Coordinates of C-alpha atoms in Angstrom, one line a residue:
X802 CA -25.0 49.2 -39.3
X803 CA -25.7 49.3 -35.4
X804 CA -23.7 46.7 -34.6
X805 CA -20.5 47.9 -36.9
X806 CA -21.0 51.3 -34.8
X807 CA -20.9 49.3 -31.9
X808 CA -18.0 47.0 -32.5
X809 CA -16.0 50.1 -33.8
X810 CA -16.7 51.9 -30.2
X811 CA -15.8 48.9 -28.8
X812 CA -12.3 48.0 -30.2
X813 CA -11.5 51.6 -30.0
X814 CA -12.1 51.8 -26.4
X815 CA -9.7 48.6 -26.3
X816 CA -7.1 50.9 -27.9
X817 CA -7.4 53.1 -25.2
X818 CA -7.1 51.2 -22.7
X819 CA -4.3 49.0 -24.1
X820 CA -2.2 52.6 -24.5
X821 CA -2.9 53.3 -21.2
X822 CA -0.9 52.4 -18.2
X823 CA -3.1 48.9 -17.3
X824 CA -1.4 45.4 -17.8
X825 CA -3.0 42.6 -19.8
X826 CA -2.4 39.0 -19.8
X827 CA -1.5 37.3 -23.1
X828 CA -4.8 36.0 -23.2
X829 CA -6.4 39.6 -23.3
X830 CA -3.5 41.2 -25.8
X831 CA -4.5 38.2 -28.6
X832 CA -7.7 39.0 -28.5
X833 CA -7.6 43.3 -28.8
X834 CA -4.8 42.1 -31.7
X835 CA -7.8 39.6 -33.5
X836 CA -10.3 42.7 -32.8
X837 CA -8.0 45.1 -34.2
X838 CA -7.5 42.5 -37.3
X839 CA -11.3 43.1 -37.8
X840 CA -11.3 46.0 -37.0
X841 CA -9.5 46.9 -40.2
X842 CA -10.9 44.4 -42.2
X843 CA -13.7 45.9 -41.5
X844 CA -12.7 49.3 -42.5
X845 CA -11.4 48.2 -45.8
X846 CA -14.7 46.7 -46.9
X847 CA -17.0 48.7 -49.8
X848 CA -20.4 49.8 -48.8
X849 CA -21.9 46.8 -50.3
X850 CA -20.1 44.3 -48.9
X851 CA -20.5 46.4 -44.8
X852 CA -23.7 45.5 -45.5
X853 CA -23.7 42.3 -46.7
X854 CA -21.6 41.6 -43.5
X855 CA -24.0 44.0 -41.3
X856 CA -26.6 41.3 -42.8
X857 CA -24.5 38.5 -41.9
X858 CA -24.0 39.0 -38.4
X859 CA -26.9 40.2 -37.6
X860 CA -28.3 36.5 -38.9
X861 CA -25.2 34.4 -37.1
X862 CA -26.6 36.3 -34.0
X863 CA -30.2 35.3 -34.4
X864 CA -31.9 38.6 -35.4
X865 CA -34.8 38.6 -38.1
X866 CA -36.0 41.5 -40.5
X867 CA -38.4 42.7 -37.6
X868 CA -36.2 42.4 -34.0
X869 CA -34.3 39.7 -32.3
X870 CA -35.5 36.3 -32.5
X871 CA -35.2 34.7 -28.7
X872 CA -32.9 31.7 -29.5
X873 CA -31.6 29.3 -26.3
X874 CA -28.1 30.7 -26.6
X875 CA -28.8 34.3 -26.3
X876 CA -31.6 34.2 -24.2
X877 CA -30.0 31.5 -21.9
X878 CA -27.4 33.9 -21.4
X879 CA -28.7 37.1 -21.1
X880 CA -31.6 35.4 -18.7
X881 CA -29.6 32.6 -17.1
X882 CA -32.6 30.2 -18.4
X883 CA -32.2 28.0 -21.2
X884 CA -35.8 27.4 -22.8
X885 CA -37.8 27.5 -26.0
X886 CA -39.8 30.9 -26.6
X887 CA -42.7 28.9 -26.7
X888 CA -42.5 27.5 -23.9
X889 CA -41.9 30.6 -21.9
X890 CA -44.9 33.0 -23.3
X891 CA -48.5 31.8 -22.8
X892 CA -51.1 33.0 -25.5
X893 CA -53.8 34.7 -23.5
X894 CA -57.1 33.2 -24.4
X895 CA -60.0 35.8 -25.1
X896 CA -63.0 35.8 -22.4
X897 CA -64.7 38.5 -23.4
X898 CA -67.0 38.4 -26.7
X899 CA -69.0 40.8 -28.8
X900 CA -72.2 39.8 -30.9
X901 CA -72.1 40.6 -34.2
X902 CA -75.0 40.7 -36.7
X903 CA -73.4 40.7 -40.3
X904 CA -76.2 40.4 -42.4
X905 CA -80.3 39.3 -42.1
X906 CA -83.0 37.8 -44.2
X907 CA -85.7 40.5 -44.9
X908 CA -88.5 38.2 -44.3
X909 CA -87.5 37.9 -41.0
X910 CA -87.2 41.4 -40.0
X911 CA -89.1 42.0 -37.6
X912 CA -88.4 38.5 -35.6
X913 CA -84.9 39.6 -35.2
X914 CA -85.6 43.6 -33.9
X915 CA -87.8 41.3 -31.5
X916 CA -85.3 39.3 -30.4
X917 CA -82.7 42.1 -30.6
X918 CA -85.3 43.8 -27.9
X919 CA -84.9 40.8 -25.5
X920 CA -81.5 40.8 -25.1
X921 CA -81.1 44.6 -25.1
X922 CA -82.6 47.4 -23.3
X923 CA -83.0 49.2 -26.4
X924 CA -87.0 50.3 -27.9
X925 CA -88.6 49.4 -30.6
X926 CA -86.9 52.7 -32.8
X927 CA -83.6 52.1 -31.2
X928 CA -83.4 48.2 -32.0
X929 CA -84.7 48.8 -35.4
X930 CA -82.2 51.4 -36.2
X931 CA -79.6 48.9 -34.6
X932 CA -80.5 46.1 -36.8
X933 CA -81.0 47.9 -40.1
X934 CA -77.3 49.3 -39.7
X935 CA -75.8 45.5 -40.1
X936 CA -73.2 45.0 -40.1
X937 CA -73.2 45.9 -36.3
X938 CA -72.0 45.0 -33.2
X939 CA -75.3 43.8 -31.0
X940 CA -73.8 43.1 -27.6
X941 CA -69.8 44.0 -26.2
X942 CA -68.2 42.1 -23.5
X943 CA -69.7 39.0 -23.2
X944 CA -68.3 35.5 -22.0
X945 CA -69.0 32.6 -24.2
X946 CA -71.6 31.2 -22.2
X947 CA -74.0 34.0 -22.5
X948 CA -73.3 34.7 -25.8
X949 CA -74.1 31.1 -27.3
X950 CA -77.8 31.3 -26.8
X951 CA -78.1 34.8 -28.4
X952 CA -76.0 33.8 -31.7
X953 CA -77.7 30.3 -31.6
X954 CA -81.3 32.3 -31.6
X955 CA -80.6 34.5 -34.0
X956 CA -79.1 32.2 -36.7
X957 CA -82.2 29.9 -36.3
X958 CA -84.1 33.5 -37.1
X959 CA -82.4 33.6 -40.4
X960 CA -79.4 36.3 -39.3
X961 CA -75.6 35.9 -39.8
X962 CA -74.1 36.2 -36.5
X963 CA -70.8 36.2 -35.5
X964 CA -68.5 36.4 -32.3
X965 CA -65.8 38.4 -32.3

């Protein structure tokens, strides 16, 4: 409906400048007189069939359900480069990692506060207040590298770890 709003703003501010005092070329005159053709086409339609049309164009012009698709037309000439989308945005790989301890066997308890305790400055109270809340997050911010060992330790332990 945007873009019937627009193209109605549009073609009337062609009428107004065509009744004012400018000249036009031939070229310029066919044009506001296929404009005002669709103008009133557009006018004459039912409110189904605007918005079947509303639908329609906004398709023809590359625009999805949730915002404009970036096609090589459009983008090539609003940006003055012609490329894929994927090609221009780079997916930002995650370097920083939480430890996450889903779920533990009860046997081994006390291993994992233990081990929780190593890896944390937490005490004894604090770690096994932390490890009977699971699921929990263990550890924020942490690069692959130091995280491996503590997930790999704590499977072995008989814990469900994860990275997040």
């Amino acid at each position: 409906m945007i873009l019937i709003r627009r193209s109605y703003l549009c073609i009337k501010t062609l009428f107004r400048l065509r009744s004012s005092s400018f000249s036009f070329s031939s070229q310029v005159e066919s044009r506001s007189e296929t404009l005002e053709r669709i103008a009133e086409e557009l006018l004459n339609l039912t409110k189904i069939e605007r918005y079947d049309y509303s639908l329609l164009f906004r398709h023809k012009l590359g625009f999805q359900k949730h915002g404009p698709a970036l096609s090589g037309a459009i983008s090539g000439d609003a940006t003055g480069k012609s490329g894929s989308p994927a090609s221009e945005t780079k997916v930002a790989e995650k370097t920083a990692f939480d430890v996450k301890l889903e779920k533990f066997d009860t046997a081994a308890k006390i291993k994992i506060i233990k081990e929780v305790r190593t890896f944390t400055d937490l005490g004894l109270k604090e770690a096994k207040d932390l490890v009977e809340k699971a699921p929990v997050v263990l550890k924020k911010g942490l690069t692959k590298e130091e995280a491996g060992p503590i997930v790999d330790k704590l499977k072995e332990l008989g814990a469900t770890v994860v990275l997040e």
